mmCIF file of C-alpha atoms in Angstrom:
data_model
loop_
_atom_site.group_PDB
_atom_site.id
_atom_site.type_symbol
_atom_site.label_atom_id
_atom_site.label_comp_id
_atom_site.label_asym_id
_atom_site.label_seq_id
_atom_site.Cartn_x
_atom_site.Cartn_y
_atom_site.Cartn_z
ATOM 1 C CA GLN A 151 7.424 -42.865 -37.304
ATOM 2 C CA GLU A 152 10.640 -42.845 -35.377
ATOM 3 C CA ALA A 153 13.143 -45.196 -33.818
ATOM 4 C CA VAL A 154 14.868 -44.228 -30.565
ATOM 5 C CA TYR A 155 18.226 -45.771 -29.650
ATOM 6 C CA ASP A 156 20.194 -45.182 -26.451
ATOM 7 C CA LEU A 157 23.596 -46.840 -26.067
ATOM 8 C CA THR A 158 24.475 -45.218 -22.751
ATOM 9 C CA VAL A 159 27.074 -47.126 -20.750
ATOM 10 C CA PRO A 160 27.332 -46.182 -17.054
ATOM 11 C CA ASP A 161 30.950 -45.070 -17.453
ATOM 12 C CA SER A 162 32.079 -41.578 -18.439
ATOM 13 C CA ALA A 163 35.136 -43.017 -20.234
ATOM 14 C CA TYR A 164 33.053 -43.752 -23.365
ATOM 15 C CA THR A 165 32.386 -41.485 -26.331
ATOM 16 C CA TYR A 166 29.610 -42.021 -28.845
ATOM 17 C CA ARG A 167 29.047 -41.061 -32.470
ATOM 18 C CA TRP A 168 26.142 -41.763 -34.797
ATOM 19 C CA GLU A 169 26.473 -41.475 -38.585
ATOM 20 C CA GLY A 170 23.895 -41.891 -41.330
ATOM 21 C CA PRO A 171 21.927 -40.084 -44.036
ATOM 22 C CA GLY A 172 21.974 -36.422 -43.030
ATOM 23 C CA LEU A 173 23.154 -37.295 -39.520
ATOM 24 C CA ALA A 174 26.415 -36.765 -37.652
ATOM 25 C CA HIS A 175 25.583 -36.880 -33.942
ATOM 26 C CA GLU A 176 27.862 -36.979 -30.891
ATOM 27 C CA GLY A 177 26.144 -38.630 -27.932
ATOM 28 C CA PRO A 178 24.722 -41.950 -26.785
ATOM 29 C CA ALA A 179 21.065 -41.392 -27.692
ATOM 30 C CA VAL A 180 19.499 -40.611 -31.042
ATOM 31 C CA THR A 181 16.031 -40.481 -32.587
ATOM 32 C CA LEU A 182 15.990 -41.645 -36.198
ATOM 33 C CA THR A 183 13.151 -40.514 -38.447
ATOM 34 C CA GLN A 184 14.555 -41.051 -41.953
ATOM 35 C CA GLU A 185 15.114 -44.264 -43.866
ATOM 36 C CA GLY A 186 18.682 -45.407 -44.304
ATOM 37 C CA ASN A 187 21.626 -47.234 -42.799
ATOM 38 C CA TYR A 188 22.942 -45.740 -39.542
ATOM 39 C CA THR A 189 26.138 -46.614 -37.702
ATOM 40 C CA ALA A 190 26.795 -46.182 -33.992
ATOM 41 C CA ILE A 191 30.437 -45.965 -32.915
ATOM 42 C CA VAL A 192 31.411 -46.316 -29.249
ATOM 43 C CA GLN A 193 34.972 -45.756 -28.044
ATOM 44 C CA ASN A 194 36.521 -46.041 -24.588
ATOM 45 C CA ASP A 195 39.380 -44.005 -23.131
ATOM 46 C CA LYS A 196 41.910 -46.676 -24.201
ATOM 47 C CA GLY A 197 40.999 -46.235 -27.860
ATOM 48 C CA CYS A 198 39.039 -49.485 -28.206
ATOM 49 C CA THR A 199 36.209 -48.981 -30.678
ATOM 50 C CA ARG A 200 33.069 -50.946 -31.480
ATOM 51 C CA SER A 201 30.554 -50.116 -34.175
ATOM 52 C CA GLU A 202 27.182 -51.549 -35.160
ATOM 53 C CA SER A 203 24.711 -50.590 -37.856
ATOM 54 C CA VAL A 204 20.937 -50.499 -38.113
ATOM 55 C CA ASN A 205 18.863 -50.131 -41.260
ATOM 56 C CA ILE A 206 15.666 -48.098 -40.930
ATOM 57 C CA HIS A 207 12.950 -48.984 -43.435
ATOM 58 C CA ARG A 208 9.463 -47.471 -43.394
ATOM 59 C CA VAL A 209 6.382 -49.561 -44.028
ATOM 60 C CA SER A 210 3.166 -47.857 -45.077
ATOM 61 C CA ARG A 211 0.507 -50.052 -43.513
ATOM 62 C CA THR A 212 -2.499 -49.287 -41.412
ATOM 63 C CA ILE A 213 -2.140 -50.565 -37.865
ATOM 64 C CA GLN A 214 -5.355 -51.924 -36.403
ATOM 65 C CA SER A 215 -5.761 -50.988 -32.750
ATOM 66 C CA VAL A 216 -8.317 -52.133 -30.231
ATOM 67 C CA PHE A 217 -8.524 -50.400 -26.859
ATOM 68 C CA THR A 218 -10.432 -51.829 -23.930
ATOM 69 C CA VAL A 219 -11.205 -49.748 -20.878
#
């Protein structure tokens, strides 16, 4: 299982940082595969910063799938 997040803003004036369990990543996109609380920090060239967090929790359940062709 994995969760993919991409915070890309169409402006090169932004920098991105992700922090979490075993993770210190510079860039807008990240693939999270471990449980835990992760924080994304976005900063513009004027020093304004915004951060948000996401908590990844695994669930061990069988997913029933039905495919029709």
